[in-house]
C-alpha cells in the first residue's frame, strides 16, 4: 500500500540529509559507485566489494522473507517512502548494504593507499551511520531492524574477509567461473522464498545477483583475454587537474553506456517475454510473475554488469581515456 499520510517538514536540513542518505542504499548508488571504483580506483577493490555486496544482500533479502517481521506501524510512524513498504522489516538491507560497502572499501584500500587509518575508519562509520539513521527518519525501519542489519553485515564481512583472496583468485582463473557465476545465482533466484503476496524483494535480489553475475563473467574474461585484471587504474590524492578530467570523462561515458544498456536490454527482454507469455509490456501484474520477473531482471542486470566491466573499459581505451 502506498504512503497516504500528510506531513509537514519542519527541518529541511535533516529532511534532505536523510533522504539523500537513504538513496545511498539504493540502486542509483550501486550503479554509480561500484562501476566508478572499477573504472577509476582499483580493480581488485571493486571485485571484493561486489563479492561482499552480493552475498550480504542476498542473505539480507532472504532473511526478511523468512522472518516476516513487519515494518513500523503507520500511524504513529510517518513513512516517507512508498515502494519498499510492501517488504518486511528485519533486517534492514539498507543498513546491511551501507555497512558492507563502506567497510569492505575501507578494508580493501587501507593497505593500497596512504591515508590515516583513523580517517578511513571514521568515513566508513559515518557513511553507514547516516544510511542507518535515514531508515529511522523515513519511518521504514525500527531501531532493532537497523541494528540487526548492521550487525549481520559486520559478522558476514568478518567471515568473508579471510576468503577474499581465494574467492577473487577463483573468479579470475577458474575455467568454471562463467558457468558457476550464471547458474548458481539463477538457481537462487528461482528458488527464492515464496510469499502470500507480491513483494519487490525477489526482483531486487535478482537485480543484485544478476549484476554480480555479469560482472564476475566480465572479470574472468578480462583476466583471460585482455589486460590483467590485477592491473590497477589508481587515483592518488593530489593528482593534477588533467587527471580529474579523465576520471570524470571515464565516469560519465561509462554511466551513459551502462544506462543505455539497461534501457535496451530491458526493452528487448520484456518484448521477448511478452511475446512468449502473451502479455503487454506495460502489464505490471504479468511482469511480477516468477517466469517473467526472474529472467527479465537477471538478463537485464547481468548485461549491465558485463557492460560495466568489459565493454566500458574497451570504450575507454578506444577513446584514449585510459
Coordinates of C-alpha atoms in Angstrom, one line a residue:
X1 CA 0.0 0.0 0.0
X2 CA 1.1 3.5 -0.7
X3 CA 2.0 6.2 1.8
X4 CA -1.1 8.3 2.3
X5 CA -0.2 10.3 5.5
X6 CA 0.4 14.0 5.1
X7 CA 3.3 15.6 6.9
X8 CA 5.0 19.0 7.3
X9 CA 8.7 19.3 7.1
X10 CA 10.0 21.4 9.9
X11 CA 13.7 20.9 9.5
X12 CA 14.8 20.8 5.9
X13 CA 18.4 20.1 6.7
X14 CA 17.5 16.7 8.3
X15 CA 14.9 16.0 5.7
X16 CA 17.3 16.4 2.7
X17 CA 20.2 14.9 4.6
X18 CA 18.4 11.6 5.4
X19 CA 16.5 11.5 2.1
X20 CA 19.9 11.7 0.4
X21 CA 21.4 9.2 2.8
X22 CA 18.6 6.7 2.1
X23 CA 19.5 6.9 -1.6
X24 CA 23.0 5.7 -0.7
X25 CA 21.5 2.3 -0.1
X26 CA 19.5 2.0 -3.3
X27 CA 20.1 1.1 -7.0
X28 CA 21.2 4.6 -8.1
X29 CA 24.2 4.4 -5.7
X30 CA 25.1 0.8 -6.6
X31 CA 25.0 1.5 -10.4
X32 CA 27.3 4.6 -10.0
X33 CA 29.7 3.9 -7.1
X34 CA 30.7 0.3 -7.8
X35 CA 31.5 1.0 -11.6
X36 CA 33.3 4.2 -10.6
X37 CA 35.5 2.2 -8.3
X38 CA 36.3 -0.3 -11.1
X39 CA 36.9 2.4 -13.8
X40 CA 38.9 4.9 -11.7
X41 CA 40.3 3.5 -8.4
X42 CA 41.3 -0.2 -8.4
X43 CA 40.0 -3.4 -10.0
X44 CA 40.8 -5.6 -7.0
X45 CA 38.9 -3.3 -4.6
X46 CA 35.9 -3.3 -6.9
X47 CA 35.8 -7.0 -7.2
X48 CA 35.9 -7.5 -3.5
X49 CA 33.2 -5.0 -2.9
X50 CA 30.9 -6.7 -5.4
X51 CA 31.6 -10.1 -3.9
X52 CA 30.7 -8.9 -0.4
X53 CA 27.8 -6.8 -1.5
X54 CA 26.1 -9.6 -3.5
X55 CA 26.4 -12.2 -0.7
X56 CA 25.4 -9.8 2.1
X57 CA 22.4 -8.5 0.2
X58 CA 21.2 -12.0 -0.8
X59 CA 21.3 -13.2 2.8
X60 CA 19.6 -10.0 4.0
X61 CA 16.7 -10.2 1.4
X62 CA 16.1 -13.9 2.1
X63 CA 16.2 -13.3 5.9
X64 CA 13.4 -10.6 5.5
X65 CA 11.1 -13.1 3.8
X66 CA 11.8 -15.9 6.2
X67 CA 11.5 -13.9 9.4
X68 CA 8.5 -11.9 8.1
X69 CA 8.8 -9.1 10.7
X70 CA 6.5 -6.2 9.9
X71 CA 7.7 -2.7 9.3
X72 CA 6.8 0.0 11.8
X73 CA 3.1 0.8 12.0
X74 CA 1.8 3.9 10.3
X75 CA 0.4 5.7 12.2
X76 CA 2.0 6.6 14.5
X77 CA 5.1 6.5 12.3
X78 CA 5.1 8.7 9.1
X79 CA 6.5 6.8 6.2
X80 CA 8.3 8.9 3.6
X81 CA 8.8 6.1 1.1
X82 CA 6.2 4.0 -0.8
X83 CA 7.9 1.3 -2.8
X84 CA 9.6 -0.6 0.0
X85 CA 6.5 -0.5 2.2
X86 CA 5.4 -3.9 0.8
X87 CA 8.6 -5.6 2.1
X88 CA 9.2 -6.9 5.6
X89 CA 11.4 -5.1 8.0
X90 CA 14.0 -7.3 9.7
X91 CA 16.9 -6.9 8.8
X92 CA 17.3 -3.5 7.2
X93 CA 19.1 -4.3 3.9
X94 CA 19.9 -0.6 3.6
X95 CA 21.9 -0.9 6.8
X96 CA 23.5 -4.1 5.6
X97 CA 24.5 -2.7 2.2
X98 CA 25.9 0.5 3.7
X99 CA 27.9 -1.4 6.3
X100 CA 29.2 -3.9 3.7
X101 CA 30.2 -1.4 1.1
X102 CA 31.7 1.2 3.3
X103 CA 33.8 -1.2 5.4
X104 CA 34.8 -3.5 2.6
X105 CA 36.0 -0.4 0.7
X106 CA 37.9 0.7 3.8
X107 CA 39.5 -2.7 4.4
X108 CA 40.4 -3.3 0.8
X109 CA 42.1 0.1 0.3
X110 CA 43.8 0.6 3.7
X111 CA 46.9 -1.3 2.5
X112 CA 46.9 0.0 -1.0
X113 CA 46.7 3.8 -0.4
X114 CA 48.4 6.1 2.1
X115 CA 45.8 7.7 4.3
X116 CA 45.3 7.8 8.0
X117 CA 43.7 4.6 9.4
X118 CA 41.5 6.6 11.7
X119 CA 40.2 8.8 8.9
X120 CA 39.2 5.8 6.8
X121 CA 37.5 4.1 9.7
X122 CA 35.7 7.3 10.6
X123 CA 34.5 7.8 7.0
X124 CA 33.2 4.2 6.8
X125 CA 31.4 4.6 10.2
X126 CA 29.8 8.0 9.2
X127 CA 28.6 6.6 5.8
X128 CA 27.0 3.5 7.3
X129 CA 25.6 5.5 10.3
X130 CA 23.9 8.1 8.0
X131 CA 22.2 5.4 6.0
X132 CA 21.1 3.6 9.1
X133 CA 19.7 6.8 10.6
X134 CA 17.9 7.6 7.3
X135 CA 15.9 4.4 7.7
X136 CA 14.6 5.5 11.1
X137 CA 13.9 9.1 9.9
X138 CA 11.9 7.9 6.8
X139 CA 9.9 5.6 9.1
X140 CA 10.8 2.4 7.2
X141 CA 12.5 0.5 10.0
X142 CA 12.7 0.1 13.7
X143 CA 15.9 0.6 15.7
X144 CA 16.1 -3.2 16.0
X145 CA 15.8 -3.7 12.2
X146 CA 18.7 -1.3 11.7
X147 CA 21.0 -2.6 14.4
X148 CA 20.3 -6.2 13.3
X149 CA 21.1 -5.4 9.7
X150 CA 24.4 -3.6 10.6
X151 CA 25.4 -6.5 12.9
X152 CA 24.6 -9.2 10.4
X153 CA 26.6 -7.4 7.7
X154 CA 29.5 -6.9 10.1
X155 CA 29.6 -10.6 11.0
X156 CA 29.4 -11.6 7.4
X157 CA 32.2 -9.3 6.5
X158 CA 34.4 -10.8 9.2
X159 CA 33.6 -14.3 8.0
X160 CA 34.2 -13.4 4.3
X161 CA 37.4 -11.4 4.8
X162 CA 39.8 -14.4 5.2
X163 CA 38.4 -15.9 2.0
X164 CA 38.6 -12.8 -0.1
X165 CA 41.8 -13.6 -1.9
X166 CA 40.8 -17.2 -2.5
X167 CA 37.4 -16.3 -3.9
X168 CA 38.9 -13.5 -6.1
X169 CA 41.6 -15.9 -7.5
X170 CA 39.0 -18.5 -8.4
X171 CA 36.7 -15.9 -10.0
X172 CA 39.7 -14.8 -12.2
X173 CA 41.3 -18.1 -13.1
X174 CA 38.8 -21.0 -12.7
X175 CA 37.5 -22.3 -16.1
X176 CA 34.2 -23.0 -14.4
X177 CA 33.8 -19.3 -13.3
X178 CA 31.4 -18.2 -16.1
X179 CA 29.1 -21.2 -15.6
X180 CA 29.2 -21.0 -11.8
X181 CA 28.6 -17.2 -11.9
X182 CA 25.4 -17.6 -14.0
X183 CA 23.9 -20.9 -12.8
X184 CA 24.2 -20.5 -9.1
X185 CA 22.5 -17.0 -8.9
X186 CA 19.8 -18.2 -11.3
X187 CA 19.1 -21.2 -9.1
X188 CA 18.9 -19.0 -6.0
X189 CA 16.5 -16.6 -7.7
X190 CA 14.2 -19.2 -9.0
X191 CA 14.1 -20.8 -5.5
X192 CA 13.5 -17.6 -3.6
X193 CA 11.2 -18.0 -0.6
X194 CA 7.5 -17.7 -1.6
X195 CA 5.3 -15.2 -0.1
X196 CA 1.5 -14.9 0.3
X197 CA 1.5 -11.6 -1.6
X198 CA 3.9 -9.8 -4.0
X199 CA 6.9 -8.1 -2.6
X200 CA 9.7 -6.5 -4.6
X201 CA 12.4 -8.4 -2.6
X202 CA 12.7 -11.2 -5.1
X203 CA 13.0 -8.7 -8.0
X204 CA 15.6 -6.7 -6.1
X205 CA 17.5 -9.8 -5.2
X206 CA 17.5 -10.9 -8.8
X207 CA 18.8 -7.5 -9.9
X208 CA 21.7 -7.7 -7.4
X209 CA 22.7 -11.3 -8.2
X210 CA 22.3 -10.6 -11.9
X211 CA 24.6 -7.6 -11.8
X212 CA 27.2 -9.5 -9.8
X213 CA 27.0 -12.5 -12.2
X214 CA 27.6 -10.3 -15.2
X215 CA 30.4 -8.5 -13.5
X216 CA 32.0 -11.8 -12.5
X217 CA 31.9 -13.1 -16.0
X218 CA 33.5 -9.8 -17.1
X219 CA 36.3 -10.1 -14.5
X220 CA 37.1 -13.6 -15.7
X221 CA 37.0 -12.6 -19.4
X222 CA 39.3 -9.7 -18.8
X223 CA 41.8 -11.8 -17.0
X224 CA 41.8 -14.5 -19.7
X225 CA 41.8 -12.5 -22.9
X226 CA 42.5 -8.8 -22.1
X227 CA 44.9 -6.9 -19.9
X228 CA 45.5 -8.4 -16.5
X229 CA 42.5 -7.8 -14.1
X230 CA 45.1 -7.2 -11.4
X231 CA 46.3 -4.0 -13.0
X232 CA 45.0 -1.0 -11.1
X233 CA 43.9 2.3 -12.5
X234 CA 44.7 4.0 -9.3
X235 CA 43.9 7.6 -8.3
X236 CA 46.2 9.1 -5.7
X237 CA 45.5 12.2 -3.6
X238 CA 47.0 15.3 -5.1
X239 CA 46.6 14.3 -8.7
X240 CA 46.6 17.1 -11.3
X241 CA 43.6 18.7 -12.9
X242 CA 44.0 16.8 -16.1
X243 CA 43.7 13.5 -14.3
X244 CA 40.4 14.7 -12.7
X245 CA 39.1 15.5 -16.2
X246 CA 40.0 11.9 -17.3
X247 CA 38.3 10.5 -14.2
X248 CA 35.1 12.4 -14.9
X249 CA 35.2 11.6 -18.6
X250 CA 35.6 7.8 -17.8
X251 CA 32.7 8.1 -15.3
X252 CA 30.2 9.9 -17.5
X253 CA 31.0 7.9 -20.6
X254 CA 30.7 4.7 -18.6
X255 CA 27.4 5.6 -16.9
X256 CA 25.9 6.7 -20.2
X257 CA 26.8 3.3 -21.7
X258 CA 25.5 1.4 -18.7
X259 CA 22.2 3.3 -18.7
X260 CA 21.8 2.7 -22.4
X261 CA 22.5 -1.0 -21.9
X262 CA 19.9 -1.2 -19.1
X263 CA 17.3 0.5 -21.2
X264 CA 18.0 -1.6 -24.3
X265 CA 18.1 -4.9 -22.6
X266 CA 15.0 -4.1 -20.5
X267 CA 13.1 -3.3 -23.7
X268 CA 14.3 -6.4 -25.6
X269 CA 13.9 -8.9 -22.8
X270 CA 10.4 -7.7 -21.9
X271 CA 9.4 -7.7 -25.5
X272 CA 10.6 -11.3 -25.9
X273 CA 8.9 -12.5 -22.7
X274 CA 5.8 -10.6 -23.6
X275 CA 5.6 -12.4 -26.9
X276 CA 6.4 -15.8 -25.2
X277 CA 3.8 -15.5 -22.4
X278 CA 1.3 -13.3 -24.3
X279 CA 1.1 -10.2 -22.2
X280 CA 1.5 -6.5 -23.0
X281 CA 4.8 -5.0 -21.9
X282 CA 3.1 -2.4 -19.6
X283 CA 1.2 -5.2 -17.7
X284 CA 2.7 -4.8 -14.2
X285 CA 1.0 -7.9 -12.8
X286 CA 2.4 -10.1 -15.6
X287 CA 5.9 -8.7 -15.0
X288 CA 5.7 -9.8 -11.4
X289 CA 5.2 -13.4 -12.2
X290 CA 8.2 -15.7 -11.5
X291 CA 8.7 -16.9 -15.0
X292 CA 8.8 -13.2 -16.2
X293 CA 10.4 -11.3 -13.3
X294 CA 13.5 -13.5 -12.8
X295 CA 14.7 -13.7 -16.5
X296 CA 13.8 -10.1 -17.1
X297 CA 15.7 -8.8 -14.1
X298 CA 18.6 -11.3 -14.4
X299 CA 19.3 -10.8 -18.1
X300 CA 19.0 -7.1 -17.9
X301 CA 21.3 -6.6 -15.0
X302 CA 23.8 -9.3 -15.9
X303 CA 24.2 -7.4 -19.1
X304 CA 24.7 -4.2 -17.1
X305 CA 27.4 -5.9 -15.0
X306 CA 29.1 -7.3 -18.1
X307 CA 29.0 -4.0 -19.9
X308 CA 30.5 -2.1 -16.9
X309 CA 33.4 -4.5 -16.7
X310 CA 34.2 -5.4 -20.3
X311 CA 32.5 -3.0 -22.8
X312 CA 33.1 0.2 -21.0
X313 CA 36.8 -0.3 -20.4
X314 CA 37.2 -1.2 -24.1
X315 CA 35.4 2.0 -25.0
X316 CA 37.6 4.0 -22.6
X317 CA 40.7 2.6 -24.3
X318 CA 39.3 3.3 -27.7
X319 CA 38.6 6.9 -26.8
X320 CA 42.0 7.3 -25.2
X321 CA 40.7 7.8 -21.7
X322 CA 42.9 5.1 -20.0

